[in-house]
C-alpha atoms as a PDB file:
ATOM      1  CA  UNK A   1      -0.041   0.032   0.055  1.00  0.00           C
ATOM      2  CA  UNK A   2       1.521   3.392  -1.002  1.00  0.00           C
ATOM      3  CA  UNK A   3       2.425   5.829   1.721  1.00  0.00           C
ATOM      4  CA  UNK A   4       1.402   9.448   1.254  1.00  0.00           C
ATOM      5  CA  UNK A   5       2.391  12.936   2.281  1.00  0.00           C
ATOM      6  CA  UNK A   6      -0.297  15.585   2.145  1.00  0.00           C
ATOM      7  CA  UNK A   7       1.150  19.124   1.534  1.00  0.00           C
ATOM      8  CA  UNK A   8      -0.510  22.529   1.486  1.00  0.00           C
ATOM      9  CA  UNK A   9       1.132  25.808   0.535  1.00  0.00           C
ATOM     10  CA  UNK A  10       0.541  29.345   1.900  1.00  0.00           C
ATOM     11  CA  UNK A  11       1.608  31.972  -0.570  1.00  0.00           C
ATOM     12  CA  UNK A  12       1.732  31.602  -4.334  1.00  0.00           C
ATOM     13  CA  UNK A  13       3.786  34.813  -5.136  1.00  0.00           C
ATOM     14  CA  UNK A  14       7.097  34.848  -6.741  1.00  0.00           C
ATOM     15  CA  UNK A  15       8.643  31.912  -4.724  1.00  0.00           C
ATOM     16  CA  UNK A  16       5.570  30.118  -3.600  1.00  0.00           C
ATOM     17  CA  UNK A  17       4.039  29.923  -7.076  1.00  0.00           C
ATOM     18  CA  UNK A  18       7.245  29.689  -9.166  1.00  0.00           C
ATOM     19  CA  UNK A  19       9.210  27.275  -7.112  1.00  0.00           C
ATOM     20  CA  UNK A  20       7.065  25.596  -4.401  1.00  0.00           C
ATOM     21  CA  UNK A  21       3.950  24.865  -6.342  1.00  0.00           C
ATOM     22  CA  UNK A  22       5.747  23.788  -9.421  1.00  0.00           C
ATOM     23  CA  UNK A  23       7.887  21.472  -7.331  1.00  0.00           C
ATOM     24  CA  UNK A  24       4.792  19.922  -5.552  1.00  0.00           C
ATOM     25  CA  UNK A  25       3.089  19.431  -8.920  1.00  0.00           C
ATOM     26  CA  UNK A  26       6.055  17.556 -10.296  1.00  0.00           C
ATOM     27  CA  UNK A  27       6.305  15.448  -7.069  1.00  0.00           C
ATOM     28  CA  UNK A  28       2.602  14.627  -7.233  1.00  0.00           C
ATOM     29  CA  UNK A  29       2.869  13.667 -10.901  1.00  0.00           C
ATOM     30  CA  UNK A  30       6.173  11.698 -10.783  1.00  0.00           C
ATOM     31  CA  UNK A  31       6.761  10.730  -7.177  1.00  0.00           C
ATOM     32  CA  UNK A  32       9.997  11.162  -5.251  1.00  0.00           C
ATOM     33  CA  UNK A  33      12.229   8.710  -6.916  1.00  0.00           C
ATOM     34  CA  UNK A  34      13.177  10.650  -9.903  1.00  0.00           C
ATOM     35  CA  UNK A  35      14.469  13.494  -7.781  1.00  0.00           C
ATOM     36  CA  UNK A  36      16.322  11.652  -5.088  1.00  0.00           C
ATOM     37  CA  UNK A  37      19.537  11.308  -7.141  1.00  0.00           C
ATOM     38  CA  UNK A  38      19.654  15.008  -7.872  1.00  0.00           C
ATOM     39  CA  UNK A  39      19.941  15.562  -4.015  1.00  0.00           C
ATOM     40  CA  UNK A  40      22.398  12.753  -3.557  1.00  0.00           C
ATOM     41  CA  UNK A  41      19.832  10.345  -2.128  1.00  0.00           C
ATOM     42  CA  UNK A  42      19.604   7.874  -5.088  1.00  0.00           C
ATOM     43  CA  UNK A  43      20.252   5.077  -2.612  1.00  0.00           C
ATOM     44  CA  UNK A  44      16.982   5.889  -0.962  1.00  0.00           C
ATOM     45  CA  UNK A  45      14.927   5.398  -4.118  1.00  0.00           C
ATOM     46  CA  UNK A  46      13.735   1.852  -3.403  1.00  0.00           C
ATOM     47  CA  UNK A  47      12.867   2.734   0.170  1.00  0.00           C
ATOM     48  CA  UNK A  48      10.984   5.962  -0.677  1.00  0.00           C
ATOM     49  CA  UNK A  49       9.717   5.079  -4.194  1.00  0.00           C
ATOM     50  CA  UNK A  50       6.246   4.304  -2.939  1.00  0.00           C
ATOM     51  CA  UNK A  51       5.701   7.657  -1.189  1.00  0.00           C
ATOM     52  CA  UNK A  52       2.722   9.402  -2.860  1.00  0.00           C
ATOM     53  CA  UNK A  53       2.726  13.328  -2.749  1.00  0.00           C
ATOM     54  CA  UNK A  54      -0.614  14.829  -2.590  1.00  0.00           C
ATOM     55  CA  UNK A  55      -0.847  18.641  -3.001  1.00  0.00           C
ATOM     56  CA  UNK A  56      -4.176  19.373  -1.246  1.00  0.00           C
ATOM     57  CA  UNK A  57      -4.582  23.084  -0.740  1.00  0.00           C
ATOM     58  CA  UNK A  58      -3.343  26.562  -1.670  1.00  0.00           C
ATOM     59  CA  UNK A  59      -3.735  29.771   0.336  1.00  0.00           C
ATOM     60  CA  UNK A  60      -3.249  33.188  -1.157  1.00  0.00           C
ATOM     61  CA  UNK A  61      -4.073  36.639  -0.319  1.00  0.00           C
ATOM     62  CA  UNK A  62      -6.838  37.133  -2.760  1.00  0.00           C
ATOM     63  CA  UNK A  63      -9.598  35.046  -4.177  1.00  0.00           C
ATOM     64  CA  UNK A  64      -8.568  36.106  -7.647  1.00  0.00           C
ATOM     65  CA  UNK A  65      -5.011  34.828  -7.252  1.00  0.00           C
ATOM     66  CA  UNK A  66      -6.037  31.631  -5.800  1.00  0.00           C
ATOM     67  CA  UNK A  67      -8.560  30.945  -8.574  1.00  0.00           C
ATOM     68  CA  UNK A  68      -6.006  32.020 -11.255  1.00  0.00           C
ATOM     69  CA  UNK A  69      -3.346  29.631  -9.828  1.00  0.00           C
ATOM     70  CA  UNK A  70      -5.935  26.765  -9.507  1.00  0.00           C
ATOM     71  CA  UNK A  71      -6.951  27.204 -13.155  1.00  0.00           C
ATOM     72  CA  UNK A  72      -3.340  27.114 -14.392  1.00  0.00           C
ATOM     73  CA  UNK A  73      -2.582  23.907 -12.466  1.00  0.00           C
ATOM     74  CA  UNK A  74      -6.018  22.437 -13.456  1.00  0.00           C
ATOM     75  CA  UNK A  75      -4.733  22.516 -16.963  1.00  0.00           C
ATOM     76  CA  UNK A  76      -2.000  20.045 -15.806  1.00  0.00           C
ATOM     77  CA  UNK A  77      -4.543  17.734 -14.275  1.00  0.00           C
ATOM     78  CA  UNK A  78      -4.191  18.976 -10.659  1.00  0.00           C
ATOM     79  CA  UNK A  79      -7.028  19.625  -8.396  1.00  0.00           C
ATOM     80  CA  UNK A  80      -6.736  21.249  -4.912  1.00  0.00           C
ATOM     81  CA  UNK A  81      -8.741  23.330  -2.480  1.00  0.00           C
ATOM     82  CA  UNK A  82      -8.129  27.068  -2.534  1.00  0.00           C
ATOM     83  CA  UNK A  83      -8.337  29.530   0.330  1.00  0.00           C
ATOM     84  CA  UNK A  84      -7.736  33.281   0.701  1.00  0.00           C
ATOM     85  CA  UNK A  85      -7.737  36.082   3.138  1.00  0.00           C
ATOM     86  CA  UNK A  86      -5.734  37.280   6.123  1.00  0.00           C
ATOM     87  CA  UNK A  87      -5.441  33.940   7.880  1.00  0.00           C
ATOM     88  CA  UNK A  88      -6.215  31.276   5.278  1.00  0.00           C
ATOM     89  CA  UNK A  89      -3.928  28.671   6.874  1.00  0.00           C
ATOM     90  CA  UNK A  90      -6.306  28.354   9.737  1.00  0.00           C
ATOM     91  CA  UNK A  91      -8.924  27.084   7.292  1.00  0.00           C
ATOM     92  CA  UNK A  92      -6.502  24.702   5.680  1.00  0.00           C
ATOM     93  CA  UNK A  93      -5.544  23.251   8.985  1.00  0.00           C
ATOM     94  CA  UNK A  94      -9.254  22.858   9.971  1.00  0.00           C
ATOM     95  CA  UNK A  95     -10.252  21.292   6.733  1.00  0.00           C
ATOM     96  CA  UNK A  96      -7.183  18.969   6.501  1.00  0.00           C
ATOM     97  CA  UNK A  97      -6.638  17.540   9.968  1.00  0.00           C
ATOM     98  CA  UNK A  98      -4.421  14.805   8.415  1.00  0.00           C
ATOM     99  CA  UNK A  99      -2.058  17.428   6.748  1.00  0.00           C
ATOM    100  CA  UNK A 100       1.560  16.303   6.951  1.00  0.00           C
ATOM    101  CA  UNK A 101       3.333  19.440   5.740  1.00  0.00           C
ATOM    102  CA  UNK A 102       2.453  23.175   5.600  1.00  0.00           C
ATOM    103  CA  UNK A 103       4.750  25.089   3.336  1.00  0.00           C
ATOM    104  CA  UNK A 104       5.002  28.738   4.074  1.00  0.00           C
ATOM    105  CA  UNK A 105       6.098  31.140   1.223  1.00  0.00           C
ATOM    106  CA  UNK A 106       4.441  34.304   2.395  1.00  0.00           C
ATOM    107  CA  UNK A 107       6.333  37.664   2.642  1.00  0.00           C
ATOM    108  CA  UNK A 108       8.974  37.454   5.294  1.00  0.00           C
ATOM    109  CA  UNK A 109       7.047  39.302   8.050  1.00  0.00           C
ATOM    110  CA  UNK A 110       4.231  36.974   7.683  1.00  0.00           C
ATOM    111  CA  UNK A 111       5.933  33.584   8.316  1.00  0.00           C
ATOM    112  CA  UNK A 112       5.443  33.270  12.203  1.00  0.00           C
ATOM    113  CA  UNK A 113       1.663  32.893  12.455  1.00  0.00           C
ATOM    114  CA  UNK A 114       1.194  30.057   9.986  1.00  0.00           C
ATOM    115  CA  UNK A 115       4.234  28.213  11.375  1.00  0.00           C
ATOM    116  CA  UNK A 116       2.938  28.456  14.966  1.00  0.00           C
ATOM    117  CA  UNK A 117      -0.551  27.383  13.903  1.00  0.00           C
ATOM    118  CA  UNK A 118       0.713  24.376  12.041  1.00  0.00           C
ATOM    119  CA  UNK A 119       2.916  23.275  14.842  1.00  0.00           C
ATOM    120  CA  UNK A 120       0.170  23.614  17.322  1.00  0.00           C
ATOM    121  CA  UNK A 121      -1.933  21.239  15.095  1.00  0.00           C
ATOM    122  CA  UNK A 122       0.943  18.802  14.835  1.00  0.00           C
ATOM    123  CA  UNK A 123       1.934  19.532  11.269  1.00  0.00           C
ATOM    124  CA  UNK A 124       5.358  19.729   9.942  1.00  0.00           C
ATOM    125  CA  UNK A 125       6.493  22.952   8.332  1.00  0.00           C
ATOM    126  CA  UNK A 126       8.700  24.004   5.310  1.00  0.00           C
ATOM    127  CA  UNK A 127       9.251  27.776   5.324  1.00  0.00           C
ATOM    128  CA  UNK A 128      11.197  30.182   3.250  1.00  0.00           C
ATOM    129  CA  UNK A 129      14.063  32.103   4.732  1.00  0.00           C
ATOM    130  CA  UNK A 130      14.104  33.878   7.104  1.00  0.00           C
ATOM    131  CA  UNK A 131      12.075  31.752   9.467  1.00  0.00           C
ATOM    132  CA  UNK A 132      11.046  34.931  11.163  1.00  0.00           C
ATOM    133  CA  UNK A 133      12.250  38.480  11.553  1.00  0.00           C
ATOM    134  CA  UNK A 134      12.364  38.331  15.394  1.00  0.00           C
ATOM    135  CA  UNK A 135      14.655  36.231  17.534  1.00  0.00           C
ATOM    136  CA  UNK A 136      12.067  35.810  20.244  1.00  0.00           C
ATOM    137  CA  UNK A 137       9.631  34.464  17.625  1.00  0.00           C
ATOM    138  CA  UNK A 138      12.352  32.219  16.343  1.00  0.00           C
ATOM    139  CA  UNK A 139      12.911  30.885  19.918  1.00  0.00           C
ATOM    140  CA  UNK A 140       9.258  30.204  20.389  1.00  0.00           C
ATOM    141  CA  UNK A 141       8.976  28.369  17.053  1.00  0.00           C
ATOM    142  CA  UNK A 142      11.961  26.218  17.962  1.00  0.00           C
ATOM    143  CA  UNK A 143      10.615  25.443  21.461  1.00  0.00           C
ATOM    144  CA  UNK A 144       7.231  24.578  20.050  1.00  0.00           C
ATOM    145  CA  UNK A 145       8.723  22.356  17.320  1.00  0.00           C
ATOM    146  CA  UNK A 146      10.720  20.506  20.023  1.00  0.00           C
ATOM    147  CA  UNK A 147       7.710  20.189  22.249  1.00  0.00           C
ATOM    148  CA  UNK A 148       5.331  18.785  19.696  1.00  0.00           C
ATOM    149  CA  UNK A 149       8.174  16.843  17.978  1.00  0.00           C
ATOM    150  CA  UNK A 150       7.491  18.210  14.446  1.00  0.00           C
ATOM    151  CA  UNK A 151      10.197  19.577  12.098  1.00  0.00           C
ATOM    152  CA  UNK A 152      10.473  23.146  10.743  1.00  0.00           C
ATOM    153  CA  UNK A 153      12.606  23.164   7.751  1.00  0.00           C
ATOM    154  CA  UNK A 154      13.961  26.485   6.480  1.00  0.00           C
ATOM    155  CA  UNK A 155      14.663  26.705   2.710  1.00  0.00           C
ATOM    156  CA  UNK A 156      18.077  28.357   2.277  1.00  0.00           C
ATOM    157  CA  UNK A 157      17.941  28.066  -1.518  1.00  0.00           C
ATOM    158  CA  UNK A 158      20.563  30.715  -2.257  1.00  0.00           C
ATOM    159  CA  UNK A 159      23.146  28.643  -0.472  1.00  0.00           C
ATOM    160  CA  UNK A 160      23.370  26.404  -3.522  1.00  0.00           C
ATOM    161  CA  UNK A 161      22.626  29.098  -6.229  1.00  0.00           C
ATOM    162  CA  UNK A 162      25.393  28.726  -8.900  1.00  0.00           C
ATOM    163  CA  UNK A 163      25.897  32.518  -9.103  1.00  0.00           C
ATOM    164  CA  UNK A 164      26.163  32.769  -5.221  1.00  0.00           C
ATOM    165  CA  UNK A 165      28.654  29.921  -5.183  1.00  0.00           C
ATOM    166  CA  UNK A 166      30.764  31.505  -7.894  1.00  0.00           C
ATOM    167  CA  UNK A 167      30.877  34.801  -5.981  1.00  0.00           C
ATOM    168  CA  UNK A 168      31.803  32.990  -2.825  1.00  0.00           C
ATOM    169  CA  UNK A 169      34.518  31.028  -4.594  1.00  0.00           C
ATOM    170  CA  UNK A 170      35.846  34.111  -6.362  1.00  0.00           C
ATOM    171  CA  UNK A 171      36.071  36.084  -3.054  1.00  0.00           C
ATOM    172  CA  UNK A 172      37.878  33.143  -1.379  1.00  0.00           C
END
C-alpha cells in the first residue's frame, strides 16, 4: 500500500508559485524517486519510491490569485482546495486535519503565524528564509517544534545558487 504525504502551501507569489507549487506538482505527478539522485539520495529510491505526494490546498491573499493559480494547475490535471484572506492557513488546518506538511512562502514578516498554527496542530513545516524576523519568535518556534516533535525546515535556496557559489569562490 503506498504511503502518502499531504502538503498545503500558503503563498503563491514569486517563490511560492514559481518554485514551491511547481515542485509539488512535479512530485505529485512523478513521485519522489526521480528527484532523489539530484540531491544525492539515489540510494533511498527503493525505500521511498512508494511515497505518494498529494498537494491538497493553496492559500493566497486574494480570491482572484487563488482561482487563477488553480486554473493554471488544473490544465496540468491537478485539483486542490483554494483559500484566501488574512489567515487562510487556519481554514486549511481545520479542513485537512491529516495534513503532513504546511509550506510557508508568504512575505517574510508573515511567516510566524502560519508556522505556529501548523505546529500547534501537529503539522510539519517548510518555510522560506528567514524563518522569522524576530529572535524571540524564532525561539518560540524552535521550542514549540521540539515540544510537539515536528520539524520546521527553512529553505536556504541561495546557499546552492550557482551565481552565489561562484561569488563565494571568487572572493575566497
